[in-house]
mmCIF file of C-alpha atoms in Angstrom:
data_model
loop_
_atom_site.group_PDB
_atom_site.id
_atom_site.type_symbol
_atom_site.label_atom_id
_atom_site.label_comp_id
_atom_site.label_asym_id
_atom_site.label_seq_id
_atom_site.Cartn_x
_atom_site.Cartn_y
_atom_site.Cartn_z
ATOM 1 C CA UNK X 129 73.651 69.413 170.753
ATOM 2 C CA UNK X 130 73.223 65.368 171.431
ATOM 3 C CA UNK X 131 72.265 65.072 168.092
ATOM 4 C CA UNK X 132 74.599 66.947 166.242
ATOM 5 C CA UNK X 133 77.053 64.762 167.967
ATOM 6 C CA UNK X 134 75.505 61.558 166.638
ATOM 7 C CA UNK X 135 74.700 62.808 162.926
ATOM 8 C CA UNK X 136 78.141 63.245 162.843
ATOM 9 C CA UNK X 137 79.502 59.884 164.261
ATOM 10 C CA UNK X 138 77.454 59.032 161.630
ATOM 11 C CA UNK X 139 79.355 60.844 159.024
ATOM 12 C CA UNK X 140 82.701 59.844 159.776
ATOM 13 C CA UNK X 141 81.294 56.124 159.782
ATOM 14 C CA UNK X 142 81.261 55.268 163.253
ATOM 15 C CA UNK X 143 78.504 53.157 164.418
ATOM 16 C CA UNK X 144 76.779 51.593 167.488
ATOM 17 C CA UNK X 145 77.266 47.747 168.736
ATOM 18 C CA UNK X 146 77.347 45.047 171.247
ATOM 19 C CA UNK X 147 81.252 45.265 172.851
ATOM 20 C CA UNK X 148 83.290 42.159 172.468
ATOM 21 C CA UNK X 149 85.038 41.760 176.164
ATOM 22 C CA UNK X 150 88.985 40.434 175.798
ATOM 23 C CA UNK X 151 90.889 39.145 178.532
ATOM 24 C CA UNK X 152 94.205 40.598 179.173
ATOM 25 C CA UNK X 153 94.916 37.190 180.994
ATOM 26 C CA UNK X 154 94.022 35.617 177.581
ATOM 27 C CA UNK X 155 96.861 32.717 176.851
ATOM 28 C CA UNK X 156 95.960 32.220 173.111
ATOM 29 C CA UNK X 157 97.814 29.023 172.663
ATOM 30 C CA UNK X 158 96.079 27.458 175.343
ATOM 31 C CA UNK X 159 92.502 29.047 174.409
ATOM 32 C CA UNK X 160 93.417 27.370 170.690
ATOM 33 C CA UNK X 161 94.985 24.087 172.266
ATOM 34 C CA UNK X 162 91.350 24.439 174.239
ATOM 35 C CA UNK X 163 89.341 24.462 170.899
ATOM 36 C CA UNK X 164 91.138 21.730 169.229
ATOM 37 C CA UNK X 165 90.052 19.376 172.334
ATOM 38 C CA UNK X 166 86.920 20.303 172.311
ATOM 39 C CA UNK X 167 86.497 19.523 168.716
ATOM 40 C CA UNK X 168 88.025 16.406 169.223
ATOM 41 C CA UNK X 169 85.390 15.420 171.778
ATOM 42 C CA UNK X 170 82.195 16.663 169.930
ATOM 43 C CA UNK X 171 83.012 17.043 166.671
ATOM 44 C CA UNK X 172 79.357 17.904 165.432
ATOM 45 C CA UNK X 173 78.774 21.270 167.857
ATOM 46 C CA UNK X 174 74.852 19.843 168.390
ATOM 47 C CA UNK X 175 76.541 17.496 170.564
ATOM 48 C CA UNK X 176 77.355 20.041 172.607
ATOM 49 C CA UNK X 177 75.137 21.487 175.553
ATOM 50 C CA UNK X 178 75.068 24.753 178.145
ATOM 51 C CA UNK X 179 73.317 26.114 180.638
ATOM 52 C CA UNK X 180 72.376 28.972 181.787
ATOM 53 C CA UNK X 181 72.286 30.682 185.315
ATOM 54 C CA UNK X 182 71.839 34.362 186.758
ATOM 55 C CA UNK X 183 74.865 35.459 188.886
ATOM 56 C CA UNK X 184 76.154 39.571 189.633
ATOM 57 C CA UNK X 185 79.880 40.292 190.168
ATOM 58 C CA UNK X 186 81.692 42.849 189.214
ATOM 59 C CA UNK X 187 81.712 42.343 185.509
ATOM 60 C CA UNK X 188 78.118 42.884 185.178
ATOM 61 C CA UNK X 189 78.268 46.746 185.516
ATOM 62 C CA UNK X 190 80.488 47.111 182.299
ATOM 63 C CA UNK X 191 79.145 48.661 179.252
ATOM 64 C CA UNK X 192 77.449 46.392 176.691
ATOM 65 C CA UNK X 193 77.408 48.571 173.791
ATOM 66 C CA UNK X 194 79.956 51.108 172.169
ATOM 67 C CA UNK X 195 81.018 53.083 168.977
ATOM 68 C CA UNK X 196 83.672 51.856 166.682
ATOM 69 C CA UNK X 197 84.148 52.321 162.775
ATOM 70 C CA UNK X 198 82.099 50.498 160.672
ATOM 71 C CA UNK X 199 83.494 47.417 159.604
ATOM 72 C CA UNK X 200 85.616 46.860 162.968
ATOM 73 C CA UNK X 201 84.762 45.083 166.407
ATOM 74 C CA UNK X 202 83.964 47.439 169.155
ATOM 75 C CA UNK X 203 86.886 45.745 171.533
ATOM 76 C CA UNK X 204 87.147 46.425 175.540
ATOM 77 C CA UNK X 205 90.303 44.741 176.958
ATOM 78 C CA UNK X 206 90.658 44.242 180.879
ATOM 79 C CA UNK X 207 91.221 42.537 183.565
ATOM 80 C CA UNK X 208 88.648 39.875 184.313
ATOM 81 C CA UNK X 209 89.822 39.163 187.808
ATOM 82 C CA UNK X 210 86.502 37.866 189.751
ATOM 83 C CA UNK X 211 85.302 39.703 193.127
ATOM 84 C CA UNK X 212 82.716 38.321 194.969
ATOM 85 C CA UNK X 213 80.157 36.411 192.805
ATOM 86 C CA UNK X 214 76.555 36.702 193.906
ATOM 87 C CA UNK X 215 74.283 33.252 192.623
ATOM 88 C CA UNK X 216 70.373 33.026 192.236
ATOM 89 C CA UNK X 217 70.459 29.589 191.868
ATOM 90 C CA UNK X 218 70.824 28.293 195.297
ATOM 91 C CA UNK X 219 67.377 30.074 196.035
ATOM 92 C CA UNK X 220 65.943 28.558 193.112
#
């Protein structure tokens, strides 16, 4: 049953969380150059300011939560090759 299944995840340790998404085009050396410029421009990260808008494309259907071992990240690596974006903010 369901719940036989999930008693024993929770036996061998295994537990439920958000997925952290990694590029397979990740470059770390320029993601870390990246971060070192950034710090150099706004030291103090208050400086620093986003925003936020709604958009769909084909990374939005992926799974946001998954099962790893407690203690470890819950990892998805792919390909994060953009189709067609779709933006709400025009109509806004």
């Amino acid at each position: 049953s369901l719940s036989t299944f999930f008693r024993t995840l929770q036996r061998l340790g295994i537990t439920r969380k958000k997925v952290s998404r990694r590029a397979l085009e990740r470059n770390d050396e320029k993601r870390a150059a990246f971060m070192n410029n950034l710090a150099d421009i706004a030291p103090n990260p208050e400086m620093l300011m986003f925003g936020d808008k709604a958009a769909k494309n084909g990374h939005t259907l992926a799974r946001s939560t998954g099962y790893s071992p407690r203690g470890t990240r819950c990892v998805q690596s792919g390909c994060f090759i953009r189709g067609t974006r779709w933006s709400i903010l025009p109509i806004l």
